[in-house]
């Protein structure tokens, strides 16, 4: 039996926070608040460097860069159109219709309204080893490199975009920003601090370590399919 190390980890981190006068991370100690103020002041005092041009159409640049990184792109008007878009993609690619989806997507009705498309088998949970398709979302899209910023939580498990062979990512068009600095500023504005895991994903996993031969899916998904909403 694999031992549960959660309590030991919490105890160790609590002692470290106490030694550094951090207090309860959920409440924020005076030292934490002071450090946050110092950080924000430091960032405000320093001019931001120049980023690469993304042109007038940030969304178009994001789509172009994402496809350069071997992601595929679809776009739907509303969240209600997402299930049909997913079914079309899975049928076209001849992939499994069984999906492990973020629990935060439980409010979406995944019943297929198109009689020509098959039903989806959607379970709102973190994926396990036999799951081939994971449905997650992105906190933001970064246009300069076509990158997805993904933040973990109980409702948005990081394993969804790491474990299955196919990662389908939902991204609202108003969450696409020009540069990395914009994405990090948005994260600080909405969350204060980064979560336990923050991933920056640019297309499918790949490596060329062996004889400089490109291999897809080496450390994660073979496919990244982004559905833009809006």
PDB file of C-alpha atoms in Angstrom:
ATOM      1  CA  UNK A   1       0.000   0.000   0.000  1.00  0.00           C
ATOM      2  CA  UNK A   2       1.280   3.448  -0.915  1.00  0.00           C
ATOM      3  CA  UNK A   3       1.347   5.647   2.217  1.00  0.00           C
ATOM      4  CA  UNK A   4      -0.646   8.877   2.293  1.00  0.00           C
ATOM      5  CA  UNK A   5       1.947  11.639   2.600  1.00  0.00           C
ATOM      6  CA  UNK A   6      -0.536  14.546   2.513  1.00  0.00           C
ATOM      7  CA  UNK A   7      -0.563  15.128   6.278  1.00  0.00           C
ATOM      8  CA  UNK A   8       3.224  14.934   6.517  1.00  0.00           C
ATOM      9  CA  UNK A   9       3.600  17.388   3.630  1.00  0.00           C
ATOM     10  CA  UNK A  10       1.153  19.837   5.204  1.00  0.00           C
ATOM     11  CA  UNK A  11       2.975  19.580   8.530  1.00  0.00           C
ATOM     12  CA  UNK A  12       6.365  20.253   6.916  1.00  0.00           C
ATOM     13  CA  UNK A  13       5.069  23.234   4.928  1.00  0.00           C
ATOM     14  CA  UNK A  14       3.321  24.633   8.015  1.00  0.00           C
ATOM     15  CA  UNK A  15       6.600  24.551   9.974  1.00  0.00           C
ATOM     16  CA  UNK A  16       8.403  26.289   7.108  1.00  0.00           C
ATOM     17  CA  UNK A  17       5.721  29.007   6.960  1.00  0.00           C
ATOM     18  CA  UNK A  18       5.891  29.465  10.720  1.00  0.00           C
ATOM     19  CA  UNK A  19       9.680  29.775  10.637  1.00  0.00           C
ATOM     20  CA  UNK A  20       9.425  32.404   7.907  1.00  0.00           C
ATOM     21  CA  UNK A  21       6.546  34.218   9.655  1.00  0.00           C
ATOM     22  CA  UNK A  22       4.192  33.469   6.775  1.00  0.00           C
ATOM     23  CA  UNK A  23       1.231  32.293   8.839  1.00  0.00           C
ATOM     24  CA  UNK A  24      -1.863  30.748   7.254  1.00  0.00           C
ATOM     25  CA  UNK A  25      -1.558  30.991   3.415  1.00  0.00           C
ATOM     26  CA  UNK A  26      -5.337  31.132   3.091  1.00  0.00           C
ATOM     27  CA  UNK A  27      -5.567  34.236   5.283  1.00  0.00           C
ATOM     28  CA  UNK A  28      -2.284  35.949   4.633  1.00  0.00           C
ATOM     29  CA  UNK A  29      -0.028  37.059   7.480  1.00  0.00           C
ATOM     30  CA  UNK A  30       1.255  40.626   7.887  1.00  0.00           C
ATOM     31  CA  UNK A  31       4.583  39.417   6.469  1.00  0.00           C
ATOM     32  CA  UNK A  32       2.815  37.945   3.433  1.00  0.00           C
ATOM     33  CA  UNK A  33       0.881  41.149   2.831  1.00  0.00           C
ATOM     34  CA  UNK A  34       4.057  43.223   3.142  1.00  0.00           C
ATOM     35  CA  UNK A  35       5.846  41.008   0.636  1.00  0.00           C
ATOM     36  CA  UNK A  36       2.932  41.327  -1.768  1.00  0.00           C
ATOM     37  CA  UNK A  37       2.990  45.125  -1.478  1.00  0.00           C
ATOM     38  CA  UNK A  38       6.762  45.139  -2.026  1.00  0.00           C
ATOM     39  CA  UNK A  39       6.369  42.928  -5.094  1.00  0.00           C
ATOM     40  CA  UNK A  40       3.644  45.092  -6.603  1.00  0.00           C
ATOM     41  CA  UNK A  41       5.653  48.254  -5.925  1.00  0.00           C
ATOM     42  CA  UNK A  42       8.741  46.690  -7.509  1.00  0.00           C
ATOM     43  CA  UNK A  43       6.794  45.809 -10.662  1.00  0.00           C
ATOM     44  CA  UNK A  44       5.110  49.228 -10.845  1.00  0.00           C
ATOM     45  CA  UNK A  45       8.426  51.103 -10.577  1.00  0.00           C
ATOM     46  CA  UNK A  46      10.070  49.296 -13.462  1.00  0.00           C
ATOM     47  CA  UNK A  47       9.141  49.934 -17.065  1.00  0.00           C
ATOM     48  CA  UNK A  48       8.008  46.923 -19.006  1.00  0.00           C
ATOM     49  CA  UNK A  49      10.336  45.715 -21.743  1.00  0.00           C
ATOM     50  CA  UNK A  50       9.338  45.579 -25.381  1.00  0.00           C
ATOM     51  CA  UNK A  51       7.593  42.417 -26.504  1.00  0.00           C
ATOM     52  CA  UNK A  52       7.443  41.047 -30.042  1.00  0.00           C
ATOM     53  CA  UNK A  53       4.797  42.568 -32.269  1.00  0.00           C
ATOM     54  CA  UNK A  54       1.602  40.534 -32.525  1.00  0.00           C
ATOM     55  CA  UNK A  55      -0.140  42.857 -34.971  1.00  0.00           C
ATOM     56  CA  UNK A  56      -3.546  44.456 -34.651  1.00  0.00           C
ATOM     57  CA  UNK A  57      -5.487  41.173 -34.431  1.00  0.00           C
ATOM     58  CA  UNK A  58      -4.302  39.430 -31.266  1.00  0.00           C
ATOM     59  CA  UNK A  59      -6.679  36.502 -31.704  1.00  0.00           C
ATOM     60  CA  UNK A  60      -5.538  35.870 -35.279  1.00  0.00           C
ATOM     61  CA  UNK A  61      -1.900  35.944 -34.170  1.00  0.00           C
ATOM     62  CA  UNK A  62      -2.627  33.513 -31.347  1.00  0.00           C
ATOM     63  CA  UNK A  63      -4.347  31.099 -33.745  1.00  0.00           C
ATOM     64  CA  UNK A  64      -1.489  31.312 -36.239  1.00  0.00           C
ATOM     65  CA  UNK A  65       1.187  30.717 -33.616  1.00  0.00           C
ATOM     66  CA  UNK A  66      -0.743  27.872 -31.969  1.00  0.00           C
ATOM     67  CA  UNK A  67      -1.026  26.101 -35.315  1.00  0.00           C
ATOM     68  CA  UNK A  68       2.692  26.644 -35.955  1.00  0.00           C
ATOM     69  CA  UNK A  69       3.241  24.708 -32.724  1.00  0.00           C
ATOM     70  CA  UNK A  70       1.072  21.844 -34.103  1.00  0.00           C
ATOM     71  CA  UNK A  71      -2.078  22.652 -32.131  1.00  0.00           C
ATOM     72  CA  UNK A  72      -5.351  22.552 -34.046  1.00  0.00           C
ATOM     73  CA  UNK A  73      -7.956  25.309 -33.746  1.00  0.00           C
ATOM     74  CA  UNK A  74     -11.736  25.445 -33.906  1.00  0.00           C
ATOM     75  CA  UNK A  75     -14.051  28.310 -33.016  1.00  0.00           C
ATOM     76  CA  UNK A  76     -17.658  28.308 -31.813  1.00  0.00           C
ATOM     77  CA  UNK A  77     -20.017  31.181 -30.976  1.00  0.00           C
ATOM     78  CA  UNK A  78     -21.054  30.049 -27.476  1.00  0.00           C
ATOM     79  CA  UNK A  79     -20.316  27.455 -24.829  1.00  0.00           C
ATOM     80  CA  UNK A  80     -23.495  25.631 -25.853  1.00  0.00           C
ATOM     81  CA  UNK A  81     -21.850  24.833 -29.196  1.00  0.00           C
ATOM     82  CA  UNK A  82     -18.847  23.144 -27.584  1.00  0.00           C
ATOM     83  CA  UNK A  83     -20.239  19.559 -27.379  1.00  0.00           C
ATOM     84  CA  UNK A  84     -20.968  19.424 -31.110  1.00  0.00           C
ATOM     85  CA  UNK A  85     -17.522  20.816 -31.912  1.00  0.00           C
ATOM     86  CA  UNK A  86     -15.883  18.186 -29.697  1.00  0.00           C
ATOM     87  CA  UNK A  87     -17.915  15.358 -31.253  1.00  0.00           C
ATOM     88  CA  UNK A  88     -16.993  16.504 -34.788  1.00  0.00           C
ATOM     89  CA  UNK A  89     -13.315  16.625 -33.897  1.00  0.00           C
ATOM     90  CA  UNK A  90     -13.263  13.198 -32.243  1.00  0.00           C
ATOM     91  CA  UNK A  91     -15.158  11.585 -35.116  1.00  0.00           C
ATOM     92  CA  UNK A  92     -12.910  13.187 -37.739  1.00  0.00           C
ATOM     93  CA  UNK A  93      -9.776  12.046 -35.913  1.00  0.00           C
ATOM     94  CA  UNK A  94     -11.276   8.619 -35.154  1.00  0.00           C
ATOM     95  CA  UNK A  95     -10.685   9.071 -31.436  1.00  0.00           C
ATOM     96  CA  UNK A  96     -12.423   7.786 -28.338  1.00  0.00           C
ATOM     97  CA  UNK A  97     -15.731   9.426 -27.425  1.00  0.00           C
ATOM     98  CA  UNK A  98     -15.062   8.846 -23.718  1.00  0.00           C
ATOM     99  CA  UNK A  99     -13.815  12.040 -22.087  1.00  0.00           C
ATOM    100  CA  UNK A 100     -12.392  12.918 -18.667  1.00  0.00           C
ATOM    101  CA  UNK A 101     -13.409  16.558 -18.207  1.00  0.00           C
ATOM    102  CA  UNK A 102     -12.627  19.224 -15.662  1.00  0.00           C
ATOM    103  CA  UNK A 103     -15.187  19.162 -12.818  1.00  0.00           C
ATOM    104  CA  UNK A 104     -15.617  22.905 -13.416  1.00  0.00           C
ATOM    105  CA  UNK A 105     -17.351  22.051 -16.726  1.00  0.00           C
ATOM    106  CA  UNK A 106     -20.185  20.149 -15.049  1.00  0.00           C
ATOM    107  CA  UNK A 107     -22.574  23.036 -15.832  1.00  0.00           C
ATOM    108  CA  UNK A 108     -22.265  22.395 -19.603  1.00  0.00           C
ATOM    109  CA  UNK A 109     -24.933  20.203 -21.196  1.00  0.00           C
ATOM    110  CA  UNK A 110     -22.973  17.697 -23.277  1.00  0.00           C
ATOM    111  CA  UNK A 111     -26.028  16.172 -24.960  1.00  0.00           C
ATOM    112  CA  UNK A 112     -25.451  16.160 -28.723  1.00  0.00           C
ATOM    113  CA  UNK A 113     -28.204  17.947 -30.662  1.00  0.00           C
ATOM    114  CA  UNK A 114     -26.953  16.967 -34.111  1.00  0.00           C
ATOM    115  CA  UNK A 115     -28.450  13.625 -35.180  1.00  0.00           C
ATOM    116  CA  UNK A 116     -25.451  12.975 -37.438  1.00  0.00           C
ATOM    117  CA  UNK A 117     -23.029  13.020 -34.505  1.00  0.00           C
ATOM    118  CA  UNK A 118     -22.546  10.324 -31.849  1.00  0.00           C
ATOM    119  CA  UNK A 119     -23.126  10.825 -28.141  1.00  0.00           C
ATOM    120  CA  UNK A 120     -20.220  11.730 -25.892  1.00  0.00           C
ATOM    121  CA  UNK A 121     -19.373   9.874 -22.692  1.00  0.00           C
ATOM    122  CA  UNK A 122     -18.255  12.694 -20.398  1.00  0.00           C
ATOM    123  CA  UNK A 123     -17.107  12.134 -16.812  1.00  0.00           C
ATOM    124  CA  UNK A 124     -16.217  15.140 -14.665  1.00  0.00           C
ATOM    125  CA  UNK A 125     -13.065  14.000 -12.871  1.00  0.00           C
ATOM    126  CA  UNK A 126      -9.308  13.883 -13.106  1.00  0.00           C
ATOM    127  CA  UNK A 127      -8.092  11.407 -15.747  1.00  0.00           C
ATOM    128  CA  UNK A 128      -6.684   7.968 -15.009  1.00  0.00           C
ATOM    129  CA  UNK A 129      -4.287   5.808 -17.012  1.00  0.00           C
ATOM    130  CA  UNK A 130      -6.801   4.421 -19.492  1.00  0.00           C
ATOM    131  CA  UNK A 131      -8.327   7.803 -20.383  1.00  0.00           C
ATOM    132  CA  UNK A 132      -7.363   8.797 -23.929  1.00  0.00           C
ATOM    133  CA  UNK A 133      -9.119  12.194 -24.139  1.00  0.00           C
ATOM    134  CA  UNK A 134      -8.965  14.989 -21.579  1.00  0.00           C
ATOM    135  CA  UNK A 135     -11.139  18.111 -21.701  1.00  0.00           C
ATOM    136  CA  UNK A 136      -9.770  21.119 -19.881  1.00  0.00           C
ATOM    137  CA  UNK A 137      -9.634  24.853 -20.260  1.00  0.00           C
ATOM    138  CA  UNK A 138      -7.081  27.611 -20.173  1.00  0.00           C
ATOM    139  CA  UNK A 139      -6.786  30.567 -17.844  1.00  0.00           C
ATOM    140  CA  UNK A 140      -5.370  32.573 -20.746  1.00  0.00           C
ATOM    141  CA  UNK A 141      -3.985  32.262 -24.248  1.00  0.00           C
ATOM    142  CA  UNK A 142      -0.720  34.047 -25.077  1.00  0.00           C
ATOM    143  CA  UNK A 143      -0.615  35.331 -28.645  1.00  0.00           C
ATOM    144  CA  UNK A 144       3.124  35.850 -29.070  1.00  0.00           C
ATOM    145  CA  UNK A 145       3.792  32.086 -29.007  1.00  0.00           C
ATOM    146  CA  UNK A 146       0.331  30.487 -29.240  1.00  0.00           C
ATOM    147  CA  UNK A 147       0.708  29.268 -25.654  1.00  0.00           C
ATOM    148  CA  UNK A 148      -1.947  28.214 -23.141  1.00  0.00           C
ATOM    149  CA  UNK A 149      -1.592  29.259 -19.479  1.00  0.00           C
ATOM    150  CA  UNK A 150      -3.165  26.598 -17.268  1.00  0.00           C
ATOM    151  CA  UNK A 151      -3.762  26.970 -13.519  1.00  0.00           C
ATOM    152  CA  UNK A 152      -4.433  23.960 -11.338  1.00  0.00           C
ATOM    153  CA  UNK A 153      -7.113  23.580  -8.679  1.00  0.00           C
ATOM    154  CA  UNK A 154      -9.436  20.902  -7.346  1.00  0.00           C
ATOM    155  CA  UNK A 155     -11.889  21.800 -10.126  1.00  0.00           C
ATOM    156  CA  UNK A 156      -9.191  22.169 -12.819  1.00  0.00           C
ATOM    157  CA  UNK A 157      -6.728  19.282 -12.321  1.00  0.00           C
ATOM    158  CA  UNK A 158      -3.406  19.629 -14.126  1.00  0.00           C
ATOM    159  CA  UNK A 159      -3.397  15.927 -15.048  1.00  0.00           C
ATOM    160  CA  UNK A 160      -6.139  16.648 -17.620  1.00  0.00           C
ATOM    161  CA  UNK A 161      -3.640  18.320 -19.957  1.00  0.00           C
ATOM    162  CA  UNK A 162      -0.728  16.038 -19.079  1.00  0.00           C
ATOM    163  CA  UNK A 163      -1.960  12.440 -18.952  1.00  0.00           C
ATOM    164  CA  UNK A 164      -4.371  11.682 -21.868  1.00  0.00           C
ATOM    165  CA  UNK A 165      -3.081  11.306 -25.426  1.00  0.00           C
ATOM    166  CA  UNK A 166      -5.464  14.025 -26.637  1.00  0.00           C
ATOM    167  CA  UNK A 167      -5.944  17.330 -24.816  1.00  0.00           C
ATOM    168  CA  UNK A 168      -8.947  19.449 -25.809  1.00  0.00           C
ATOM    169  CA  UNK A 169      -8.729  22.955 -24.359  1.00  0.00           C
ATOM    170  CA  UNK A 170     -11.596  25.443 -24.138  1.00  0.00           C
ATOM    171  CA  UNK A 171     -10.524  29.079 -24.307  1.00  0.00           C
ATOM    172  CA  UNK A 172     -12.783  32.136 -24.325  1.00  0.00           C
ATOM    173  CA  UNK A 173     -11.598  34.697 -26.863  1.00  0.00           C
ATOM    174  CA  UNK A 174     -11.605  37.470 -24.244  1.00  0.00           C
ATOM    175  CA  UNK A 175      -8.889  35.535 -22.362  1.00  0.00           C
ATOM    176  CA  UNK A 176      -6.385  35.817 -25.219  1.00  0.00           C
ATOM    177  CA  UNK A 177      -3.684  38.390 -24.436  1.00  0.00           C
ATOM    178  CA  UNK A 178      -0.740  39.655 -26.444  1.00  0.00           C
ATOM    179  CA  UNK A 179       2.285  38.800 -24.305  1.00  0.00           C
ATOM    180  CA  UNK A 180       3.458  36.701 -21.365  1.00  0.00           C
ATOM    181  CA  UNK A 181       3.610  39.804 -19.166  1.00  0.00           C
ATOM    182  CA  UNK A 182      -0.114  40.376 -19.824  1.00  0.00           C
ATOM    183  CA  UNK A 183      -0.956  36.803 -18.799  1.00  0.00           C
ATOM    184  CA  UNK A 184       1.057  37.011 -15.573  1.00  0.00           C
ATOM    185  CA  UNK A 185      -0.490  40.397 -14.747  1.00  0.00           C
ATOM    186  CA  UNK A 186      -3.950  38.896 -15.277  1.00  0.00           C
ATOM    187  CA  UNK A 187      -3.071  35.983 -13.009  1.00  0.00           C
ATOM    188  CA  UNK A 188      -1.861  38.334 -10.256  1.00  0.00           C
ATOM    189  CA  UNK A 189      -4.961  40.532 -10.611  1.00  0.00           C
ATOM    190  CA  UNK A 190      -7.393  37.620 -10.344  1.00  0.00           C
ATOM    191  CA  UNK A 191      -5.534  35.191  -8.057  1.00  0.00           C
ATOM    192  CA  UNK A 192      -2.878  37.191  -6.251  1.00  0.00           C
ATOM    193  CA  UNK A 193      -0.429  34.318  -6.243  1.00  0.00           C
ATOM    194  CA  UNK A 194       0.041  31.388  -8.639  1.00  0.00           C
ATOM    195  CA  UNK A 195      -1.562  28.087  -7.665  1.00  0.00           C
ATOM    196  CA  UNK A 196       0.332  24.926  -6.749  1.00  0.00           C
ATOM    197  CA  UNK A 197       0.827  24.149 -10.452  1.00  0.00           C
ATOM    198  CA  UNK A 198       0.922  26.573 -13.354  1.00  0.00           C
ATOM    199  CA  UNK A 199       1.719  25.176 -16.797  1.00  0.00           C
ATOM    200  CA  UNK A 200       2.539  26.962 -20.043  1.00  0.00           C
ATOM    201  CA  UNK A 201       1.661  24.651 -22.942  1.00  0.00           C
ATOM    202  CA  UNK A 202       2.669  25.345 -26.549  1.00  0.00           C
ATOM    203  CA  UNK A 203       1.273  22.532 -28.677  1.00  0.00           C
ATOM    204  CA  UNK A 204       1.666  18.768 -28.201  1.00  0.00           C
ATOM    205  CA  UNK A 205       4.524  17.279 -26.228  1.00  0.00           C
ATOM    206  CA  UNK A 206       7.592  16.606 -28.347  1.00  0.00           C
ATOM    207  CA  UNK A 207      11.280  15.764 -28.175  1.00  0.00           C
ATOM    208  CA  UNK A 208      14.179  15.334 -30.588  1.00  0.00           C
ATOM    209  CA  UNK A 209      16.654  13.972 -28.045  1.00  0.00           C
ATOM    210  CA  UNK A 210      17.229  10.717 -29.920  1.00  0.00           C
ATOM    211  CA  UNK A 211      19.188  11.224 -33.157  1.00  0.00           C
ATOM    212  CA  UNK A 212      17.487  14.613 -33.612  1.00  0.00           C
ATOM    213  CA  UNK A 213      14.315  12.821 -34.747  1.00  0.00           C
ATOM    214  CA  UNK A 214      11.151  14.654 -33.708  1.00  0.00           C
ATOM    215  CA  UNK A 215       8.836  12.441 -31.665  1.00  0.00           C
ATOM    216  CA  UNK A 216       5.374  13.720 -30.691  1.00  0.00           C
ATOM    217  CA  UNK A 217       3.727  12.827 -27.404  1.00  0.00           C
ATOM    218  CA  UNK A 218       6.997  12.057 -25.656  1.00  0.00           C
ATOM    219  CA  UNK A 219       6.072  13.516 -22.257  1.00  0.00           C
ATOM    220  CA  UNK A 220       2.376  14.321 -22.661  1.00  0.00           C
ATOM    221  CA  UNK A 221      -0.394  14.569 -25.253  1.00  0.00           C
ATOM    222  CA  UNK A 222       0.087  13.687 -28.908  1.00  0.00           C
ATOM    223  CA  UNK A 223      -2.575  16.239 -29.813  1.00  0.00           C
ATOM    224  CA  UNK A 224      -3.697  19.641 -28.518  1.00  0.00           C
ATOM    225  CA  UNK A 225      -7.011  20.871 -29.912  1.00  0.00           C
ATOM    226  CA  UNK A 226      -8.078  24.373 -28.895  1.00  0.00           C
ATOM    227  CA  UNK A 227     -11.718  25.411 -29.112  1.00  0.00           C
ATOM    228  CA  UNK A 228     -12.087  29.179 -29.044  1.00  0.00           C
ATOM    229  CA  UNK A 229     -15.399  30.351 -27.610  1.00  0.00           C
ATOM    230  CA  UNK A 230     -16.924  33.678 -28.633  1.00  0.00           C
TER     231      UNK A 230
END
